[in-house]
CSV table of C-alpha atoms and ligand atoms in Angstrom, one decimal:
chain,number,residue,atom,x,y,z
A,1,ALA,CA,19.9,-36.9,-30.3
A,2,LYS,CA,20.4,-34.9,-33.5
A,3,ARG,CA,16.6,-35.1,-34.4
A,4,SER,CA,15.4,-34.1,-30.9
A,5,GLY,CA,17.8,-31.4,-31.1
A,6,ARG,CA,16.4,-30.1,-34.2
A,7,ASN,CA,12.8,-30.5,-32.9
A,8,THR,CA,13.8,-28.4,-29.9
A,9,PHE,CA,15.2,-25.9,-32.2
A,10,ALA,CA,12.1,-25.7,-34.3
A,11,LEU,CA,9.8,-25.2,-31.3
A,12,TYR,CA,12.2,-22.4,-30.0
A,13,ASP,CA,12.1,-20.8,-33.3
A,14,GLU,CA,8.3,-21.0,-33.5
A,15,TYR,CA,8.2,-19.4,-30.0
A,16,MET,CA,10.5,-16.6,-31.1
A,17,GLU,CA,8.2,-16.2,-34.1
A,18,ARG,CA,5.1,-15.8,-32.0
A,19,ASP,CA,6.7,-13.6,-29.6
A,20,ALA,CA,8.0,-11.2,-32.4
A,21,GLU,CA,4.4,-11.4,-34.0
A,22,GLU,CA,3.0,-10.5,-30.7
A,23,GLN,CA,5.4,-7.7,-30.1
A,24,ARG,CA,4.7,-6.3,-33.6
A,25,SER,CA,1.0,-6.4,-32.9
A,26,LEU,CA,1.3,-4.7,-29.4
A,27,GLU,CA,3.4,-2.1,-31.2
A,28,ARG,CA,0.8,-1.4,-33.8
A,29,ASP,CA,-1.9,-1.1,-31.0
A,30,LEU,CA,0.3,1.1,-29.0
A,31,ARG,CA,0.8,3.4,-32.1
A,32,GLU,CA,-2.9,3.5,-32.3
A,33,ALA,CA,-3.3,4.3,-28.7
A,34,VAL,CA,-1.0,7.2,-28.9
A,35,ALA,CA,-2.9,8.6,-31.9
A,36,THR,CA,-6.4,8.2,-30.4
A,37,GLY,CA,-5.6,8.9,-26.7
A,38,GLN,CA,-6.3,5.6,-24.9
A,39,PHE,CA,-4.3,6.3,-21.8
A,40,HIS,CA,-5.0,7.9,-18.5
A,41,LEU,CA,-3.3,8.6,-15.3
A,42,VAL,CA,-3.9,7.1,-11.9
A,43,TYR,CA,-2.4,8.5,-8.7
A,44,GLN,CA,-1.0,6.7,-5.8
A,45,PRO,CA,-0.5,8.7,-2.4
A,46,VAL,CA,2.7,9.0,-0.8
A,47,CYS,CA,2.1,9.7,3.1
A,48,SER,CA,3.8,11.0,6.1
A,49,THR,CA,4.6,7.9,8.3
A,50,HIS,CA,3.5,9.8,11.5
A,51,SER,CA,0.5,11.9,10.6
A,52,GLY,CA,-0.8,9.7,7.8
A,53,GLU,CA,-1.3,12.9,5.6
A,54,VAL,CA,-0.7,12.9,1.8
A,55,ALA,CA,2.5,14.3,1.1
A,56,SER,CA,2.4,13.8,-2.6
A,57,PHE,CA,1.1,11.6,-5.3
A,58,GLU,CA,2.8,9.4,-8.0
A,59,ALA,CA,1.2,9.5,-11.4
A,60,LEU,CA,1.1,6.0,-12.9
A,61,ILE,CA,0.1,5.4,-16.6
A,62,ARG,CA,-2.9,3.1,-17.6
A,63,TRP,CA,-3.6,1.8,-21.0
A,64,CYS,CA,-7.2,0.5,-21.6
A,65,HIS,CA,-7.4,-1.1,-25.1
A,66,PRO,CA,-10.8,-1.5,-26.7
A,67,VAL,CA,-10.1,-5.3,-27.3
A,68,ARG,CA,-7.1,-6.3,-25.1
A,69,GLY,CA,-8.7,-4.5,-22.0
A,70,HIS,CA,-6.1,-3.2,-19.5
A,71,VAL,CA,-2.5,-3.7,-20.5
A,72,PRO,CA,-0.1,-3.3,-17.6
A,73,PRO,CA,2.8,-0.8,-18.0
A,74,SER,CA,5.3,-3.3,-17.2
A,75,LEU,CA,4.3,-4.9,-20.5
A,76,PHE,CA,3.9,-2.0,-22.7
A,77,ILE,CA,6.5,0.5,-21.5
A,78,PRO,CA,9.4,-1.8,-22.7
A,79,VAL,CA,7.8,-2.1,-26.1
A,80,ALA,CA,7.2,1.7,-26.3
A,81,GLU,CA,10.8,2.1,-25.4
A,82,GLN,CA,12.0,-0.2,-28.2
A,83,ALA,CA,9.6,1.2,-30.8
A,84,GLY,CA,10.4,4.9,-30.1
A,85,LEU,CA,7.0,5.5,-28.8
A,86,ILE,CA,8.0,6.4,-25.3
A,87,LEU,CA,8.9,10.0,-26.2
A,88,PRO,CA,5.2,10.9,-27.3
A,89,ILE,CA,3.9,8.8,-24.4
A,90,GLY,CA,6.2,10.4,-21.9
A,91,ALA,CA,5.4,13.9,-23.0
A,92,TRP,CA,1.6,13.2,-22.8
A,93,VAL,CA,2.2,11.7,-19.2
A,94,LEU,CA,4.2,15.0,-18.3
A,95,GLU,CA,1.6,17.4,-19.8
A,96,THR,CA,-1.4,15.4,-18.1
A,97,ALA,CA,0.1,15.1,-14.7
A,98,CYS,CA,1.0,18.8,-14.5
A,99,SER,CA,-2.3,20.0,-15.7
A,100,GLU,CA,-4.1,17.6,-13.4
A,101,ALA,CA,-2.0,18.4,-10.5
A,102,ALA,CA,-2.5,22.2,-11.0
A,103,ALA,CA,-6.2,21.5,-10.4
A,104,TRP,CA,-5.8,19.8,-7.0
A,105,PRO,CA,-7.5,21.4,-3.9
A,106,ARG,CA,-4.2,21.4,-2.1
A,107,PRO,CA,-0.5,22.1,-3.3
A,108,VAL,CA,0.9,18.6,-2.9
A,109,ARG,CA,3.5,17.5,-5.5
A,110,VAL,CA,3.2,15.1,-8.2
A,111,ALA,CA,5.8,12.7,-9.3
A,112,VAL,CA,6.1,11.6,-12.8
A,113,ASN,CA,8.2,8.5,-14.0
A,114,MET,CA,10.6,8.9,-16.9
A,115,SER,CA,12.3,6.2,-19.0
A,116,PRO,CA,15.8,6.8,-20.0
A,117,PRO,CA,15.1,7.8,-23.6
A,118,GLN,CA,12.8,10.5,-22.3
A,119,PHE,CA,15.3,11.8,-19.7
A,120,LEU,CA,18.4,11.9,-22.1
A,121,GLN,CA,16.7,14.3,-24.5
A,122,HIS,CA,18.7,17.4,-24.8
A,123,ASP,CA,15.7,19.7,-24.7
A,124,LEU,CA,14.1,17.9,-21.7
A,125,CYS,CA,14.2,21.1,-19.6
A,126,ASP,CA,12.5,23.1,-22.2
A,127,GLN,CA,9.7,20.4,-22.4
A,128,VAL,CA,9.4,20.4,-18.7
A,129,ARG,CA,9.2,24.2,-18.4
A,130,ARG,CA,6.6,24.4,-21.2
A,131,ALA,CA,4.5,21.8,-19.6
A,132,LEU,CA,4.7,23.6,-16.2
A,133,ASP,CA,3.9,27.0,-17.9
A,134,ARG,CA,1.0,25.6,-19.8
A,135,ALA,CA,-0.5,23.9,-16.6
A,136,GLY,CA,0.3,26.8,-14.4
A,137,LEU,CA,2.0,24.3,-12.0
A,138,PRO,CA,5.0,25.8,-10.0
A,139,PRO,CA,8.2,23.8,-10.6
A,140,ASP,CA,8.5,22.9,-6.9
A,141,ARG,CA,5.3,20.9,-7.2
A,142,LEU,CA,7.1,18.4,-9.7
A,143,ASP,CA,9.1,15.4,-8.9
A,144,ILE,CA,10.9,13.2,-11.7
A,145,GLU,CA,11.4,9.6,-10.8
A,146,VAL,CA,14.3,7.9,-12.8
A,147,THR,CA,15.9,4.5,-12.4
A,148,GLU,CA,19.5,3.2,-12.7
A,149,GLY,CA,18.9,2.3,-16.3
A,150,LEU,CA,19.4,6.0,-17.1
A,151,MET,CA,23.0,5.8,-16.1
A,152,LEU,CA,23.8,3.6,-19.1
A,153,GLY,CA,23.2,6.8,-21.2
A,154,ASP,CA,25.5,9.7,-21.8
A,155,GLU,CA,26.6,10.8,-18.3
A,156,GLU,CA,27.0,14.4,-19.4
A,157,VAL,CA,23.5,14.7,-20.5
A,158,VAL,CA,22.1,13.2,-17.4
A,159,LEU,CA,24.1,15.7,-15.3
A,160,THR,CA,23.3,18.7,-17.4
A,161,ASN,CA,19.6,17.7,-17.3
A,162,MET,CA,19.6,16.9,-13.6
A,163,THR,CA,21.4,20.2,-12.7
A,164,ARG,CA,19.0,22.4,-14.8
A,165,LEU,CA,16.0,20.8,-13.6
A,166,ARG,CA,17.0,21.2,-10.0
A,167,ALA,CA,18.0,24.8,-10.5
A,168,MET,CA,14.4,25.3,-11.7
A,169,GLY,CA,13.1,23.7,-8.5
A,170,VAL,CA,12.0,20.3,-9.8
A,171,ARG,CA,13.1,17.4,-7.6
A,172,ILE,CA,14.8,14.2,-8.9
A,173,SER,CA,14.1,10.8,-7.2
A,174,LEU,CA,16.0,7.6,-7.9
A,175,ASP,CA,13.5,4.9,-8.1
A,176,ASP,CA,13.7,1.2,-7.3
A,177,PHE,CA,16.8,1.8,-5.1
A,178,GLY,CA,18.7,-1.3,-4.3
A,179,THR,CA,17.7,-3.5,-7.1
A,180,GLY,CA,20.6,-2.3,-9.5
A,181,HIS,CA,24.2,-3.0,-9.5
A,182,SER,CA,25.9,0.2,-8.4
A,183,SER,CA,23.2,2.3,-6.6
A,184,LEU,CA,25.8,3.6,-4.4
A,185,SER,CA,28.2,5.0,-7.0
A,186,TYR,CA,25.3,6.7,-8.6
A,187,LEU,CA,24.4,8.6,-5.4
A,188,ARG,CA,27.8,9.9,-5.3
A,189,ARG,CA,28.1,10.8,-9.0
A,190,PHE,CA,24.5,12.4,-9.4
A,191,PRO,CA,22.7,15.0,-7.5
A,192,PHE,CA,19.4,13.3,-6.6
A,193,ASP,CA,17.0,14.8,-4.0
A,194,ARG,CA,15.3,11.6,-2.9
A,195,ILE,CA,15.4,7.9,-3.1
A,196,LYS,CA,12.8,5.4,-3.1
A,197,ILE,CA,13.6,1.9,-1.4
A,198,ASP,CA,12.5,-0.7,-3.6
A,199,ARG,CA,9.5,-2.8,-2.5
A,200,SER,CA,11.5,-6.1,-2.3
A,201,PHE,CA,13.2,-4.9,0.8
A,202,VAL,CA,10.2,-3.5,2.4
A,203,GLN,CA,8.2,-6.7,1.8
A,204,ASN,CA,10.7,-8.5,4.1
A,205,LEU,CA,10.5,-6.3,7.0
A,206,GLY,CA,9.4,-8.1,10.0
A,207,VAL,CA,10.7,-11.4,8.4
A,208,GLY,CA,14.1,-12.1,10.2
A,209,THR,CA,16.6,-9.2,10.6
A,210,GLU,CA,18.2,-8.7,7.2
A,211,ALA,CA,15.7,-6.5,5.5
A,212,ARG,CA,15.8,-4.3,8.6
A,213,ALA,CA,19.4,-3.9,8.7
A,214,ILE,CA,19.4,-3.0,5.0
A,215,VAL,CA,16.5,-0.5,5.2
A,216,HIS,CA,18.2,1.0,8.3
A,217,SER,CA,21.5,1.5,6.2
A,218,VAL,CA,19.7,3.1,3.5
A,219,LEU,CA,17.9,5.5,5.9
A,220,SER,CA,21.2,6.5,7.6
A,221,LEU,CA,22.7,7.0,4.1
A,222,GLY,CA,19.9,9.2,3.3
A,223,ARG,CA,20.3,11.2,6.4
A,224,ASN,CA,24.1,11.6,5.7
A,225,LEU,CA,23.6,12.7,2.2
A,226,LYS,CA,20.5,14.9,3.0
A,227,LEU,CA,18.1,12.8,0.9
A,228,ASP,CA,14.5,12.1,1.5
A,229,ILE,CA,13.8,8.4,1.6
A,230,ILE,CA,10.4,6.9,0.6
A,231,ALA,CA,9.7,3.2,1.3
A,232,GLU,CA,7.5,1.7,-1.4
A,233,GLY,CA,5.3,-1.2,-1.4
A,234,VAL,CA,4.0,-1.0,2.1
A,235,GLU,CA,1.3,-3.6,2.3
A,236,THR,CA,1.1,-4.5,6.1
A,237,GLU,CA,0.7,-2.9,9.5
A,238,LEU,CA,3.7,-4.9,10.5
A,239,GLN,CA,5.8,-3.2,7.7
A,240,LEU,CA,4.6,0.2,8.5
A,241,HIS,CA,5.4,-0.3,12.3
A,242,GLU,CA,8.9,-1.4,11.3
A,243,LEU,CA,9.3,1.6,9.2
A,244,ARG,CA,8.2,3.9,11.9
A,245,MET,CA,10.5,2.3,14.4
A,246,LEU,CA,13.3,2.9,11.9
A,247,ARG,CA,12.0,6.8,11.5
A,248,CYS,CA,11.5,6.5,7.9
A,249,GLU,CA,9.3,9.5,7.1
A,250,LEU,CA,7.8,8.8,3.9
A,251,VAL,CA,5.7,5.6,2.8
A,252,GLN,CA,3.8,4.5,-0.2
A,253,GLY,CA,2.0,1.1,-0.8
A,254,TYR,CA,-1.4,-0.6,-1.0
A,255,LEU,CA,-1.8,-0.2,2.8
A,256,LEU,CA,-1.8,3.6,2.6
A,257,GLY,CA,-3.5,3.8,-0.6
A,258,LYS,CA,-3.9,2.1,-4.0
A,259,PRO,CA,-3.5,3.9,-7.2
A,260,MET,CA,-6.8,5.9,-7.8
A,261,THR,CA,-8.4,8.1,-10.4
A,262,MET,CA,-8.0,11.8,-10.6
A,263,ASP,CA,-11.3,12.3,-8.9
A,264,ASP,CA,-10.6,10.0,-5.9
A,265,ALA,CA,-7.3,11.9,-5.5
A,266,VAL,CA,-9.1,15.1,-5.5
A,267,ALA,CA,-11.6,13.6,-2.8
A,268,LEU,CA,-8.7,12.4,-0.7
A,269,LEU,CA,-7.1,15.7,-0.7
A,270,ARG,CA,-10.5,17.3,0.3
A,271,GLY,CA,-10.6,15.0,3.2
A,272,ALA,CA,-13.5,13.2,2.0
A,273,ALA,CA,-13.8,9.4,2.7
A,274,GLN,CA,-11.9,7.2,0.2
A,275,GLY,CA,-13.5,4.8,-2.4
B,301,C2E,P1,7.2,2.0,-10.2
B,301,C2E,O1,7.6,3.4,-10.8
B,301,C2E,O2,8.2,1.3,-9.4
B,301,C2E,O3,5.8,2.1,-9.6
B,301,C2E,C1,5.2,1.3,-8.5
B,301,C2E,C2,4.6,0.0,-9.0
B,301,C2E,O4,4.2,-0.7,-7.8
B,301,C2E,C3,3.2,0.5,-9.7
B,301,C2E,O5,2.9,-0.5,-10.7
B,301,C2E,C4,2.3,0.4,-8.4
B,301,C2E,O6,0.7,0.3,-8.8
B,301,C2E,C5,2.7,-0.9,-7.6
B,301,C2E,N1,2.5,-0.7,-6.3
B,301,C2E,C6,2.3,0.4,-5.4
B,301,C2E,N2,2.2,0.1,-4.2
B,301,C2E,C7,2.3,-1.3,-4.3
B,301,C2E,C8,2.2,-2.3,-3.1
B,301,C2E,O7,2.0,-2.1,-1.9
B,301,C2E,N3,2.3,-3.6,-3.4
B,301,C2E,C9,2.6,-4.0,-4.9
B,301,C2E,N4,2.8,-5.3,-5.1
B,301,C2E,N5,2.7,-3.1,-5.9
B,301,C2E,C10,2.5,-1.9,-5.5
B,301,C2E,P2,2.4,-0.1,-12.0
B,301,C2E,O8,1.4,1.1,-12.0
B,301,C2E,O9,1.8,-1.3,-12.7
B,301,C2E,O10,3.7,0.5,-12.8
B,301,C2E,C11,4.7,-0.4,-13.0
B,301,C2E,C12,6.0,0.1,-13.4
B,301,C2E,O11,5.7,0.8,-14.8
B,301,C2E,C13,6.3,1.5,-12.8
B,301,C2E,O12,7.0,0.9,-11.5
B,301,C2E,C14,7.2,2.3,-13.5
B,301,C2E,O13,8.6,1.7,-13.7
B,301,C2E,C15,6.4,2.0,-15.0
B,301,C2E,N6,5.5,3.1,-15.2
B,301,C2E,C16,4.3,3.4,-14.8
B,301,C2E,N7,3.7,4.5,-15.2
B,301,C2E,C17,4.7,5.1,-15.9
B,301,C2E,C18,4.9,6.2,-16.8
B,301,C2E,O14,3.9,7.1,-16.8
B,301,C2E,N8,6.1,6.5,-17.5
B,301,C2E,C19,7.1,5.5,-17.5
B,301,C2E,N9,8.2,5.7,-18.1
B,301,C2E,N10,7.0,4.4,-16.6
B,301,C2E,C20,5.9,4.2,-15.9
B,302,CA,CA1,8.2,5.2,-9.8
B,303,CA,CA1,9.7,2.0,-7.8
B,304,CA,CA1,10.1,0.1,-11.5
């Protein structure tokens, strides 16, 4: 038993070693990517449930590495956060999203995702104002999406940044709503403008009655607190139908449109056929 125990430990050790090695190599490549500009943004539409019109676009980062190929954000964002690279990456996303959105043929809003370390910067508002000024984008065309992870940071800083940004006209959304531990208490403590219902709830719409009850509750909560609600991850006509019945006004998901290039987003806004 002792021997097999040691072997298990050795194997575990080896895994950890390889993991750490892979982490370091990813970190090196990420540093290089920041320096040489290997990122671009794609845009996913948020649509009105009734008219089908595009109400806004969410900017999503893409990393195309010369050898690794496409690396998904779910893999590299956590590494960037640990390595302290999320600040330069986040600044690039903000600048790029603002300047690309300023060139769109219709004044729809752009939503930018921010990691906790980025949103917790003391000079965040100055950074946002500079990005908007440089791009010539009015503040009310920008949404910032944050997750509950943010609330583990200094509550003072979160509140100050939210208050200042909202005073400028920027809107703040609580992303992945319902996946954390205390979504409700955050809504009470922090002045959000909108919430995005996580796709895990949307996915089960039409399957049994629980998901519908949950989405229904979030929607009435949103109405009472005067928050816009966006349902994310809508993939089927059935889900869309259910959301219409529940009078959810904004939807996002593969059924409405996948994340697309800047050119395709512009074409979509011009009313040209997609694809
Ligand atoms: P998120 O902010 O919740 O973004 C939604 C994710 O769901 C995106 O994945 C999107 O492509 C995907 N998605 C959209 N519609 C559907 C659908 O109908 N079905 C399914 N299965 N998926 C759908 P993506 O682009 O891979 O991004 C993953 C996560 O990485 C994002 O989740 C966000 O947390 C983070 N992320 C992406 N871009 C940025 C960024 O610029 N900055 C930061 N800090 N995080 C980012
Ligand atoms: Ca998001
Ligand atoms: Ca989300
Ligand atoms: Ca997420």
